[in-house]
mmCIF file of N, CA and C in Angstrom:
data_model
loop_
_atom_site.group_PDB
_atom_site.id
_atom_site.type_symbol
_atom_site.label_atom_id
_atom_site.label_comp_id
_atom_site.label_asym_id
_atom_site.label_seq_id
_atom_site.Cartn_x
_atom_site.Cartn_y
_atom_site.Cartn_z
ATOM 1 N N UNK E 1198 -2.938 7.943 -47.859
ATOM 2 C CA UNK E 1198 -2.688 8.664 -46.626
ATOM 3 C C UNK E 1198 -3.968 9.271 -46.086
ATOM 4 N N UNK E 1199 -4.576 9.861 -46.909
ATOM 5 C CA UNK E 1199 -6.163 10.283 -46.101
ATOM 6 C C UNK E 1199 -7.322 9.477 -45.835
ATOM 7 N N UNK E 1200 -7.180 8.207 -46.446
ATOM 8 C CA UNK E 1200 -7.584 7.024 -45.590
ATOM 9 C C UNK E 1200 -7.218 6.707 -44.079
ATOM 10 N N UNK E 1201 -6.104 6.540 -44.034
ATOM 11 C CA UNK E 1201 -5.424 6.458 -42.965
ATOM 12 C C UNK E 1201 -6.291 7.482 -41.863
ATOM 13 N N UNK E 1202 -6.411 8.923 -42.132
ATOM 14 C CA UNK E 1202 -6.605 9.686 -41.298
ATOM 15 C C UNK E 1202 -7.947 9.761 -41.097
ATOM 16 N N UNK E 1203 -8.445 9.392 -42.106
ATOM 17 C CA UNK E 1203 -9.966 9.853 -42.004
ATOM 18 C C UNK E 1203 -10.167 8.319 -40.967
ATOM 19 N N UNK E 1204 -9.647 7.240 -41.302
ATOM 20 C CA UNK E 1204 -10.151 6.257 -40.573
ATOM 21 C C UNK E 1204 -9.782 6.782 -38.901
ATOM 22 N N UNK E 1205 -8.476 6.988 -38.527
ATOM 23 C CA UNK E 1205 -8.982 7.358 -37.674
ATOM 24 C C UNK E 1205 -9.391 8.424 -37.001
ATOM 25 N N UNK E 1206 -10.041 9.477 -37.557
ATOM 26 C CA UNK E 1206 -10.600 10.431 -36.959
ATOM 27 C C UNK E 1206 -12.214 9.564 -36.809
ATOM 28 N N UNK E 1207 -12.744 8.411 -36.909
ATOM 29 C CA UNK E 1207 -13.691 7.805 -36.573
ATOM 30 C C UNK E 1207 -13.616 6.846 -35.990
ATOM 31 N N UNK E 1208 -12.755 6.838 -35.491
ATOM 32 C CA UNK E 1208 -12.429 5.441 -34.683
ATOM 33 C C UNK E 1208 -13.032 5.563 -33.270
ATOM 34 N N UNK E 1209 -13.811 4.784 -32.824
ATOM 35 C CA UNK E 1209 -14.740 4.850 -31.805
ATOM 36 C C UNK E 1209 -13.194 5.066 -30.267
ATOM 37 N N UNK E 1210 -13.834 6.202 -29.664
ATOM 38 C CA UNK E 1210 -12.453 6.730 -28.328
ATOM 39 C C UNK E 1210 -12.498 5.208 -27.253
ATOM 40 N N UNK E 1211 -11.826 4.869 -26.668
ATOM 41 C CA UNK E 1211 -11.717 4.354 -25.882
ATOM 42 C C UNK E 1211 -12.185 4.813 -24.525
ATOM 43 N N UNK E 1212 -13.408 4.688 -23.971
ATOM 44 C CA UNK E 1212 -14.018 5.172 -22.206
ATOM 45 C C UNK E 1212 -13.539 4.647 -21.231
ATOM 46 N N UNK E 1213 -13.023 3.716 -21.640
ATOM 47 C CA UNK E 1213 -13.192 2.507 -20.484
ATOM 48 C C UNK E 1213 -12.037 3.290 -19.630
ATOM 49 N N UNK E 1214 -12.067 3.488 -18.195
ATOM 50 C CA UNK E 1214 -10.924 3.399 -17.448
ATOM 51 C C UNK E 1214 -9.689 2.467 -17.710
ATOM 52 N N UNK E 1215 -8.610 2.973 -17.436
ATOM 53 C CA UNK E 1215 -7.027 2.328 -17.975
ATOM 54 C C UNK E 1215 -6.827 1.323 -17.216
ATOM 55 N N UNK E 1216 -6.382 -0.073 -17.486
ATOM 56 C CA UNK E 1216 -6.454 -1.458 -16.253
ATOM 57 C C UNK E 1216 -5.564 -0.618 -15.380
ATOM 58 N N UNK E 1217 -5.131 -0.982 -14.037
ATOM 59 C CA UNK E 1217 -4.684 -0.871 -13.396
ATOM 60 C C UNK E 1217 -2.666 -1.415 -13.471
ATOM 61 N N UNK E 1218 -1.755 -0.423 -13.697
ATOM 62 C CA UNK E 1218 -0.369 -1.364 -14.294
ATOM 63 C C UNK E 1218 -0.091 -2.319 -12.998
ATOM 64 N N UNK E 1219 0.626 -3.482 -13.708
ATOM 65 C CA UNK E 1219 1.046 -4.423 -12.676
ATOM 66 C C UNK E 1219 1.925 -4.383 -11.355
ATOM 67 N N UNK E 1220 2.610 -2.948 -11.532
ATOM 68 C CA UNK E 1220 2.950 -2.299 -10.241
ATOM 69 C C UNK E 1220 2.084 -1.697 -9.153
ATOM 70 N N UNK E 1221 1.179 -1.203 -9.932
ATOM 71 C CA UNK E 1221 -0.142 -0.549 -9.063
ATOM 72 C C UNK E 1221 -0.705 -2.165 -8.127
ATOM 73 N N UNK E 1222 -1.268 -2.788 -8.740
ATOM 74 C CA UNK E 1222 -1.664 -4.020 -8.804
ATOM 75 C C UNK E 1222 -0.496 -4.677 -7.146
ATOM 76 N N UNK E 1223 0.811 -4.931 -7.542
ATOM 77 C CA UNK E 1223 1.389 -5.244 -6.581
ATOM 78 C C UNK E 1223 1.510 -4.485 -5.261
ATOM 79 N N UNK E 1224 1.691 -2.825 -5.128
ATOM 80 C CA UNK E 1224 1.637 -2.213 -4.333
ATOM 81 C C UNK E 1224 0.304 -2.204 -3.596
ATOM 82 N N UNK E 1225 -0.789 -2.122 -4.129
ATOM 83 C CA UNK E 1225 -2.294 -2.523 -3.630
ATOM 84 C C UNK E 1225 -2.280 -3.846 -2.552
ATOM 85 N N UNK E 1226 -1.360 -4.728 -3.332
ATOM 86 C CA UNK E 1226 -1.431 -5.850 -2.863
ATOM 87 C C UNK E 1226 -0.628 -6.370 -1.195
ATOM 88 N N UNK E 1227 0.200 -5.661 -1.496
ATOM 89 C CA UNK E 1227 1.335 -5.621 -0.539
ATOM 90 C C UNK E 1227 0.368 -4.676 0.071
ATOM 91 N N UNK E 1228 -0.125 -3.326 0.480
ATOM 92 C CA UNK E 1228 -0.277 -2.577 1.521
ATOM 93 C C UNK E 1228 -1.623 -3.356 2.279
ATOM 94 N N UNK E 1229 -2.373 -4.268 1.053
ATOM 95 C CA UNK E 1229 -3.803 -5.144 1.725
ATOM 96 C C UNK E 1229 -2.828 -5.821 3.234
ATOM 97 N N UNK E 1230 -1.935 -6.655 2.172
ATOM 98 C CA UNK E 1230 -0.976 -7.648 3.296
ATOM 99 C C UNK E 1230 -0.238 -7.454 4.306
ATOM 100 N N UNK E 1231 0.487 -5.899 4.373
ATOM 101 C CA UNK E 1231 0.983 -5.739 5.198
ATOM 102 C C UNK E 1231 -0.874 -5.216 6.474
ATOM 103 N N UNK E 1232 -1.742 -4.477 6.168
ATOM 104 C CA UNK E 1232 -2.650 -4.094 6.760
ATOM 105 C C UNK E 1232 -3.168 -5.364 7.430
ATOM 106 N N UNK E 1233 -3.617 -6.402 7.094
ATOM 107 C CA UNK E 1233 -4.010 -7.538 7.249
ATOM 108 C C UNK E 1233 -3.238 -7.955 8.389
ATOM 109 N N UNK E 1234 -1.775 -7.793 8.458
ATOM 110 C CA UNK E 1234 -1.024 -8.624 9.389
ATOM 111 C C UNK E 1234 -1.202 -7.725 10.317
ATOM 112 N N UNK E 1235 -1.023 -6.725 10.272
ATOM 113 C CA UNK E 1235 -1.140 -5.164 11.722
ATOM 114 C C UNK E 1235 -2.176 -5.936 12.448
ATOM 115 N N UNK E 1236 -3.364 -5.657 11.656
ATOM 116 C CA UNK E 1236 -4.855 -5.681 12.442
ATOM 117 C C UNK E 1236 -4.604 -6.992 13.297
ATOM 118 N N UNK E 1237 -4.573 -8.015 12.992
ATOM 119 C CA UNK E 1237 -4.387 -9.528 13.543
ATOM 120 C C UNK E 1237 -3.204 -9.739 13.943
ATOM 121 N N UNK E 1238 -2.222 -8.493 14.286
ATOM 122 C CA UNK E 1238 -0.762 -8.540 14.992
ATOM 123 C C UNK E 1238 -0.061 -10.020 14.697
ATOM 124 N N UNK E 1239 0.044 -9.866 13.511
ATOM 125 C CA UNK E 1239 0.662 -11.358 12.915
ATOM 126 C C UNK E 1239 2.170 -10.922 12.648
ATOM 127 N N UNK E 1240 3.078 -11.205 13.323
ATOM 128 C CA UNK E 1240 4.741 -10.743 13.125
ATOM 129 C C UNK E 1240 4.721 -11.173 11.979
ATOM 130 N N UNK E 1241 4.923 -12.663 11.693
ATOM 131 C CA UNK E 1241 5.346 -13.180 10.620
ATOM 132 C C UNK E 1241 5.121 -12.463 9.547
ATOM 133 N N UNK E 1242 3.750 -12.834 9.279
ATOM 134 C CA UNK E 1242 3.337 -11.912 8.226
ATOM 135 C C UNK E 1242 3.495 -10.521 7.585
ATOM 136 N N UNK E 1243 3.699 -9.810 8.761
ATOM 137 C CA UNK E 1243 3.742 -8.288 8.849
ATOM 138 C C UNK E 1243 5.065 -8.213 8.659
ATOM 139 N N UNK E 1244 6.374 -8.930 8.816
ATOM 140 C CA UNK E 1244 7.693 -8.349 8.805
ATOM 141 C C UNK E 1244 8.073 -9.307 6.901
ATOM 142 N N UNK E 1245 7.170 -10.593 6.823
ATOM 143 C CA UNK E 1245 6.989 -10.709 5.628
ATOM 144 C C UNK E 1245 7.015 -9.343 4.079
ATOM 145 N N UNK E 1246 6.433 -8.647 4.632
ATOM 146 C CA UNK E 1246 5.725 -7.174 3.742
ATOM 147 C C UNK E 1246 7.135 -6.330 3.789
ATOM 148 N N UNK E 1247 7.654 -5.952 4.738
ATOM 149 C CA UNK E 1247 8.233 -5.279 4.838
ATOM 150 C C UNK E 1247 9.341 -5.157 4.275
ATOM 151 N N UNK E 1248 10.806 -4.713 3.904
ATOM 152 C CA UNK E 1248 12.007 -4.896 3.326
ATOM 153 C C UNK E 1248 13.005 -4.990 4.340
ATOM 154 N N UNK E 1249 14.155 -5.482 3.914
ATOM 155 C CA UNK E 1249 15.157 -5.186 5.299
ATOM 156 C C UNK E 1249 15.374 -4.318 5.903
ATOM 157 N N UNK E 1250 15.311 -3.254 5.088
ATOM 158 C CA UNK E 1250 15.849 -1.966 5.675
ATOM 159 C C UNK E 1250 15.004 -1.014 5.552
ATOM 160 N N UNK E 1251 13.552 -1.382 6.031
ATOM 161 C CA UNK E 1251 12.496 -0.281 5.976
ATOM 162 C C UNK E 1251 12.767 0.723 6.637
ATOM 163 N N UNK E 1252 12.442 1.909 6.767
ATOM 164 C CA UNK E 1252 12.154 2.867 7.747
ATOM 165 C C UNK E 1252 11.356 3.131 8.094
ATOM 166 N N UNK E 1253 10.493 3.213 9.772
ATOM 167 C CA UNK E 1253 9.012 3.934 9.834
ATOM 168 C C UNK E 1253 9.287 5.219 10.758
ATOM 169 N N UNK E 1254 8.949 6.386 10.483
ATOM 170 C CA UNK E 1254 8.659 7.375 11.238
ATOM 171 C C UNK E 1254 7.460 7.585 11.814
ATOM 172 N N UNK E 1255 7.858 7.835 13.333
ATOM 173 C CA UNK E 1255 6.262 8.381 14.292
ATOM 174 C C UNK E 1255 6.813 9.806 14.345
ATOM 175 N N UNK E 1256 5.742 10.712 14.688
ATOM 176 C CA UNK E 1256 5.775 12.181 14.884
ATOM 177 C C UNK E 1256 6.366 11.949 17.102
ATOM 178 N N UNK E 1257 6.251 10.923 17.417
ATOM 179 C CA UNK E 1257 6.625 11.133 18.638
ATOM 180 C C UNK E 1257 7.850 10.127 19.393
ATOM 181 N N UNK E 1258 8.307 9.152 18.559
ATOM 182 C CA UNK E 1258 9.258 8.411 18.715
ATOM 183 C C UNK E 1258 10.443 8.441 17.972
ATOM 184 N N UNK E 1259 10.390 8.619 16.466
ATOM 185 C CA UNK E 1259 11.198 9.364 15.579
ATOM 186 C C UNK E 1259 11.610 7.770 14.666
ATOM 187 N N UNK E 1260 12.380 7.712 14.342
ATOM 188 C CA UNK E 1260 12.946 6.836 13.346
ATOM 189 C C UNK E 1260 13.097 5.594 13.861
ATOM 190 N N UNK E 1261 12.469 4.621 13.294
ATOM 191 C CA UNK E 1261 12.504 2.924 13.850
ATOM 192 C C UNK E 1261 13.003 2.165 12.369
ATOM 193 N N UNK E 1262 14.497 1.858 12.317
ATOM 194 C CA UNK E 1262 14.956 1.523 10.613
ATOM 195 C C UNK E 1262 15.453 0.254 11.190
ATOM 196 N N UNK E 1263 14.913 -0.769 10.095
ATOM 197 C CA UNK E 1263 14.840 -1.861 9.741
ATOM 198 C C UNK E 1263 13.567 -3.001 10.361
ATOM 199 N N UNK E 1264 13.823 -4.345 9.607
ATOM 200 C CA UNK E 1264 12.310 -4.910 9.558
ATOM 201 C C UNK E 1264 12.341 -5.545 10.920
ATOM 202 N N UNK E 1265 13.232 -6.031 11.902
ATOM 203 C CA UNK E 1265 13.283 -6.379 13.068
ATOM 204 C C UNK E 1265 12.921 -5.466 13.527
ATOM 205 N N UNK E 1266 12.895 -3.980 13.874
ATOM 206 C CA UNK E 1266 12.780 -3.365 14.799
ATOM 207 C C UNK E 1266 11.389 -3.014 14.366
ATOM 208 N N UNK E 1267 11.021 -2.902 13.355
ATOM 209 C CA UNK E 1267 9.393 -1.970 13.110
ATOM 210 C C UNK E 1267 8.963 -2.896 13.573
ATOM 211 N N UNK E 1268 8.520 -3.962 13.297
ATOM 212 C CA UNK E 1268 8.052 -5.164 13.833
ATOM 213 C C UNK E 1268 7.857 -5.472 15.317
ATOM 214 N N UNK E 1269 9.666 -5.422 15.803
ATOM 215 C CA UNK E 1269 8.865 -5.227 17.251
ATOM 216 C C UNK E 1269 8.186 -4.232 17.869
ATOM 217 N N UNK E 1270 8.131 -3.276 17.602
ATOM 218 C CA UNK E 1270 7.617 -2.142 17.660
ATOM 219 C C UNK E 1270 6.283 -1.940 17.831
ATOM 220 N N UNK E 1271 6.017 -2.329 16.352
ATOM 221 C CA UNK E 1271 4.503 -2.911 16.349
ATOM 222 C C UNK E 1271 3.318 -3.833 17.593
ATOM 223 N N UNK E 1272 4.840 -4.892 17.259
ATOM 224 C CA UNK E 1272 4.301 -5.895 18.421
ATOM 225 C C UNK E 1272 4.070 -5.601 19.625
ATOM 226 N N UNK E 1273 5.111 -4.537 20.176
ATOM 227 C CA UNK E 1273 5.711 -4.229 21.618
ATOM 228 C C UNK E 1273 4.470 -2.860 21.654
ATOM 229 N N UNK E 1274 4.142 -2.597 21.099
ATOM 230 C CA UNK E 1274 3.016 -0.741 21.176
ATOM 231 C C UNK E 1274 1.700 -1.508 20.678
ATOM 232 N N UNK E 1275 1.279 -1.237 19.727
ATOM 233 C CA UNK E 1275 -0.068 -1.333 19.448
ATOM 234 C C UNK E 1275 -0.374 -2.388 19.583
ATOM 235 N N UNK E 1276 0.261 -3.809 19.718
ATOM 236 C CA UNK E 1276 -0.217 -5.082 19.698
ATOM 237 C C UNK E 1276 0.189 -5.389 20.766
ATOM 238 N N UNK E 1277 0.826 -5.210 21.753
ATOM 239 C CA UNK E 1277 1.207 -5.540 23.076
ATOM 240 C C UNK E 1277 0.982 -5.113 24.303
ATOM 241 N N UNK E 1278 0.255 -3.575 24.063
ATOM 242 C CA UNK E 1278 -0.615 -2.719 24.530
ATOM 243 C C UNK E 1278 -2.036 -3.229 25.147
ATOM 244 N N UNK E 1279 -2.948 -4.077 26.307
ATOM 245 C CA UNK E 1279 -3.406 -3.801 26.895
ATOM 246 C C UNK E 1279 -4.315 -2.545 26.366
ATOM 247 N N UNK E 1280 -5.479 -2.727 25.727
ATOM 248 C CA UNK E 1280 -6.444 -1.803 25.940
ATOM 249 C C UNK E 1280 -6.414 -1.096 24.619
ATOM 250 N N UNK E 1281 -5.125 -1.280 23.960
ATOM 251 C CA UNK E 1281 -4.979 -0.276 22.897
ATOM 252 C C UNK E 1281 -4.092 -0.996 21.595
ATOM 253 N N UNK E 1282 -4.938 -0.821 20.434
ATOM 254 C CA UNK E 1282 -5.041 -1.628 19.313
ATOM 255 C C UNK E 1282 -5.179 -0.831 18.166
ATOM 256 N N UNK E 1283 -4.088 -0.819 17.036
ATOM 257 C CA UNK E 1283 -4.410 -0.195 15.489
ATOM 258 C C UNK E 1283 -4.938 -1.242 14.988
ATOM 259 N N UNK E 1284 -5.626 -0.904 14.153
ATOM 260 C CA UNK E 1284 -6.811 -1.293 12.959
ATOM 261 C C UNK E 1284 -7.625 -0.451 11.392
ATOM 262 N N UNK E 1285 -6.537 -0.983 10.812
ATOM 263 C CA UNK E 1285 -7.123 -0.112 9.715
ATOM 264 C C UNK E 1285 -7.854 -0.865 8.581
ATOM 265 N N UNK E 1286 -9.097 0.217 8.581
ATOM 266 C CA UNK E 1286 -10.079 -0.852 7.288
ATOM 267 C C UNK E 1286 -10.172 0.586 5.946
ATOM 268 N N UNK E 1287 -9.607 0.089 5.174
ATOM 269 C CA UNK E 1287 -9.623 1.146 3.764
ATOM 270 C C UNK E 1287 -10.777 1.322 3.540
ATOM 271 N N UNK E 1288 -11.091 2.597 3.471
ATOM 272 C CA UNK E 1288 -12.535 3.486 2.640
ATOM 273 C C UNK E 1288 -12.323 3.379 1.440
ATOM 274 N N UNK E 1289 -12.907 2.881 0.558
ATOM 275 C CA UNK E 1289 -12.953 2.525 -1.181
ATOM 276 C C UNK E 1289 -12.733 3.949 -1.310
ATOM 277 N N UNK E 1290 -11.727 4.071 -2.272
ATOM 278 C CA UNK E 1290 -11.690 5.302 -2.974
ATOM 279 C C UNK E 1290 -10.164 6.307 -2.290
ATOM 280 N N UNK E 1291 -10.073 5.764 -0.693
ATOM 281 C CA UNK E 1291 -9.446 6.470 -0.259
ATOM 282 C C UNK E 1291 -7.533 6.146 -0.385
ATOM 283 N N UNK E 1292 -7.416 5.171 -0.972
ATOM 284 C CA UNK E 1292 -5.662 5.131 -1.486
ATOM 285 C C UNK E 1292 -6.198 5.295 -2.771
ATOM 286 N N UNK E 1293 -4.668 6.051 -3.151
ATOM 287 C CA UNK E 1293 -3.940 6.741 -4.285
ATOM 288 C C UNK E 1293 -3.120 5.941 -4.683
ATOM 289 N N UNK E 1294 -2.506 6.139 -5.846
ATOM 290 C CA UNK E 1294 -1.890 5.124 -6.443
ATOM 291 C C UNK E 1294 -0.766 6.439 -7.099
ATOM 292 N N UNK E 1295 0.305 6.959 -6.382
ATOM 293 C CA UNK E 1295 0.908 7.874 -7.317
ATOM 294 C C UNK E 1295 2.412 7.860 -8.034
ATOM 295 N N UNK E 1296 2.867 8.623 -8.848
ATOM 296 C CA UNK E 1296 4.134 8.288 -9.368
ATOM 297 C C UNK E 1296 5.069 8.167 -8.574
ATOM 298 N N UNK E 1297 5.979 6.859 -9.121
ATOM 299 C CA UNK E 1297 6.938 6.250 -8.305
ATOM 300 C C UNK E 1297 6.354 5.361 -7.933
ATOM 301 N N UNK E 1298 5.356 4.975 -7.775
ATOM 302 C CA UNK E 1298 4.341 3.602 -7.160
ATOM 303 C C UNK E 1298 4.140 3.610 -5.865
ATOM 304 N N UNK E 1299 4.258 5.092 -5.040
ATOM 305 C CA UNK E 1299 4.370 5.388 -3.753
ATOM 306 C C UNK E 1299 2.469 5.130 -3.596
ATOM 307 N N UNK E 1300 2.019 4.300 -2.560
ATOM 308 C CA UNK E 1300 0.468 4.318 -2.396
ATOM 309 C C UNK E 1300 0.260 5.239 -0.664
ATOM 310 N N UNK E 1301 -0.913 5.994 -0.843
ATOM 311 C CA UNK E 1301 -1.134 7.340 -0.296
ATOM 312 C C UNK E 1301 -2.658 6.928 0.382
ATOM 313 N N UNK E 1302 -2.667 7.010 1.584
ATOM 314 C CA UNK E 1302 -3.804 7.125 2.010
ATOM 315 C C UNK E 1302 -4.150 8.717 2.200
ATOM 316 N N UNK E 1303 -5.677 8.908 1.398
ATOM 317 C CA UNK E 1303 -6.369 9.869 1.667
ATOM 318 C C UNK E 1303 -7.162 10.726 2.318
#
């Protein structure tokens, strides 16, 4: 038994940062894809990402639920808009990755 312990009280610590879990990994992946389709107002793609029954809230329009309607939405405002265009390019560092697998821009 004090083998045991003594071995590992010398056991070289592990530094390395923790891989990333395969949920993290997918959610990363999905918010690249859904971002990707916004910028290049790609429906397909963009309602691809989404679930059936998403919900998006604006602070000035209020509740737009499900993937037909965010979509047009999208299409019909920022991508259909004359003059005026969303575009988002991620700052390294700036999504979060937090419990529940909810991803957080910073």
């Amino acid at each position: 038994m004090l083998h045991l312990i003594a071995i590992l009280a010398t056991s070289p610590v592990n530094t390395y940062p923790p891989a990333p879990a395969p949920t993290e990994e997918r959610g990363r992946a999905a918010d690249n894809a859904f971002w990707a389709a916004l910028n290049t107002c790609d429906r397909k793609h963009m309602e691809a990402t989404l679930a059936p029954d998403v919900e998006f809230y604006h602070d000035k329009t209020g509740a737009t639920i499900s993937r037909d309607a965010v979509a047009t939405s999208f299409m019909n405002g920022p991508c259909g808009t004359t003059g005026f265009h969303v575009r988002r390019e991620l700052v390294a560092g700036s999504l979060s990755y937090g419990p529940g697998g909810a991803s957080v821009d910073v």
